Amino acid sequence: VQSSVLPLFYQDLTNPMFKTQFVLYHRRFSTNTNPKWQLAQPMRVVGHNGEINTLLGNVNWVKAREASKGSLLPDGDGVRDLVDYQATNNIVELCNTQDIPAVLEP
């Protein structure tokens, strides 16, 4: 997708009530999977360099950090059960009461 046509795909970018300092996106498909539109960006919170590759990697990342930082996810309503199928972006979004760099640091 060329940057000039982003507003056609993401109409919130042209909505005058939508305010943001900037928008991040990238135009490259993953090199380790077959190209599919449903795998394309953007994510709502996290922009990345393509190194977020596996669901299992995301789950293990969260579990490893919980050992040293305590729970990254809020308690209640089964939210912690979502880790098994949530992507990194969704985990960061769930942690929106925390500082994003603190959530992402190793």
Coordinates of C-alpha atoms in Angstrom, one line a residue:
V1 CA 0.0 0.0 0.0
Q2 CA 1.4 3.3 -1.0
S3 CA 1.3 6.0 1.7
S4 CA -0.8 8.2 -0.5
V5 CA -3.7 5.8 -0.4
L6 CA -3.6 5.0 3.3
P7 CA -6.7 7.3 4.0
L8 CA -8.7 5.0 1.6
F9 CA -7.9 2.0 3.8
Y10 CA -7.9 3.6 7.2
Q11 CA -10.7 6.2 7.1
D12 CA -10.1 7.2 10.8
L13 CA -7.0 9.1 9.5
T14 CA -9.2 11.5 7.7
N15 CA -11.8 11.9 10.5
P16 CA -11.3 15.4 12.0
M17 CA -12.3 14.0 15.4
F18 CA -9.4 11.5 15.3
K19 CA -6.2 13.1 16.8
T20 CA -2.7 11.7 16.7
Q21 CA 0.8 13.0 16.5
F22 CA 1.9 10.4 13.9
V23 CA 1.0 7.1 12.3
L24 CA 3.5 4.2 11.9
Y25 CA 3.2 1.5 9.3
H26 CA 5.4 -0.5 7.0
R27 CA 4.9 -1.8 3.5
R28 CA 6.8 -5.1 3.7
F29 CA 5.3 -8.6 4.1
S30 CA 7.0 -11.0 6.4
T31 CA 9.9 -12.9 4.7
N32 CA 9.3 -16.1 6.6
T33 CA 5.6 -16.7 5.6
N34 CA 3.6 -16.6 2.4
P35 CA 2.3 -13.1 1.8
K36 CA -1.4 -12.7 2.9
W37 CA -3.3 -9.5 3.3
Q38 CA -4.6 -10.6 6.7
L39 CA -0.9 -10.7 7.9
A40 CA -0.3 -7.1 6.9
Q41 CA 0.1 -4.2 9.3
P42 CA -0.9 -2.0 11.1
M43 CA -1.3 -2.8 14.7
R44 CA -3.1 -0.4 16.9
V45 CA -0.4 0.2 19.5
V46 CA 2.9 -1.4 18.5
G47 CA 5.0 -0.8 15.3
H48 CA 7.7 -3.5 14.8
N49 CA 10.4 -4.6 12.5
G50 CA 8.9 -7.9 11.6
E51 CA 10.7 -9.9 14.3
I52 CA 7.5 -10.8 16.1
N53 CA 7.0 -14.1 14.4
T54 CA 5.2 -16.6 16.5
L55 CA 2.3 -16.8 18.9
L56 CA 4.3 -19.2 21.1
G57 CA 7.1 -16.6 21.2
N58 CA 4.6 -14.0 22.3
V59 CA 3.2 -16.2 25.0
N60 CA 6.7 -17.2 26.3
W61 CA 7.8 -13.5 26.3
V62 CA 4.9 -12.6 28.6
K63 CA 5.4 -15.5 30.9
A64 CA 9.2 -14.9 31.2
R65 CA 8.6 -11.2 32.2
E66 CA 6.0 -12.1 34.7
A67 CA 8.6 -14.0 36.7
S68 CA 10.6 -10.8 37.3
K69 CA 8.0 -8.1 37.0
G70 CA 4.8 -9.7 38.3
S71 CA 1.7 -9.9 36.2
L72 CA 1.8 -7.7 33.1
L73 CA -2.0 -8.2 32.6
P74 CA -4.8 -6.8 34.8
D75 CA -6.7 -9.3 36.9
G76 CA -10.3 -10.2 36.6
D77 CA -12.8 -11.4 34.0
G78 CA -10.5 -14.1 32.6
V79 CA -8.2 -11.6 31.1
R80 CA -5.1 -13.7 32.0
D81 CA -6.6 -16.6 30.1
L82 CA -6.4 -14.6 26.9
V83 CA -2.6 -14.8 26.8
D84 CA -2.7 -18.1 25.0
Y85 CA -4.0 -16.5 21.9
Q86 CA -3.3 -12.8 22.1
A87 CA -0.6 -11.1 20.0
T88 CA 2.0 -8.8 21.4
N89 CA 0.1 -5.7 20.3
N90 CA -3.0 -6.8 22.2
I91 CA -0.9 -7.6 25.3
V92 CA 0.5 -4.1 25.2
E93 CA -2.9 -2.6 24.7
L94 CA -4.2 -4.5 27.7
C95 CA -1.4 -3.0 29.7
N96 CA -2.4 0.5 28.8
T97 CA -2.2 1.7 32.4
Q98 CA 1.5 1.1 32.3
D99 CA 4.4 2.9 30.5
I100 CA 4.7 1.2 27.1
P101 CA 8.6 1.1 27.2
A102 CA 8.4 -0.6 30.7
V103 CA 6.0 -3.2 29.3
L104 CA 8.3 -4.0 26.3
E105 CA 11.6 -4.0 28.1
P106 CA 13.3 -7.4 28.5

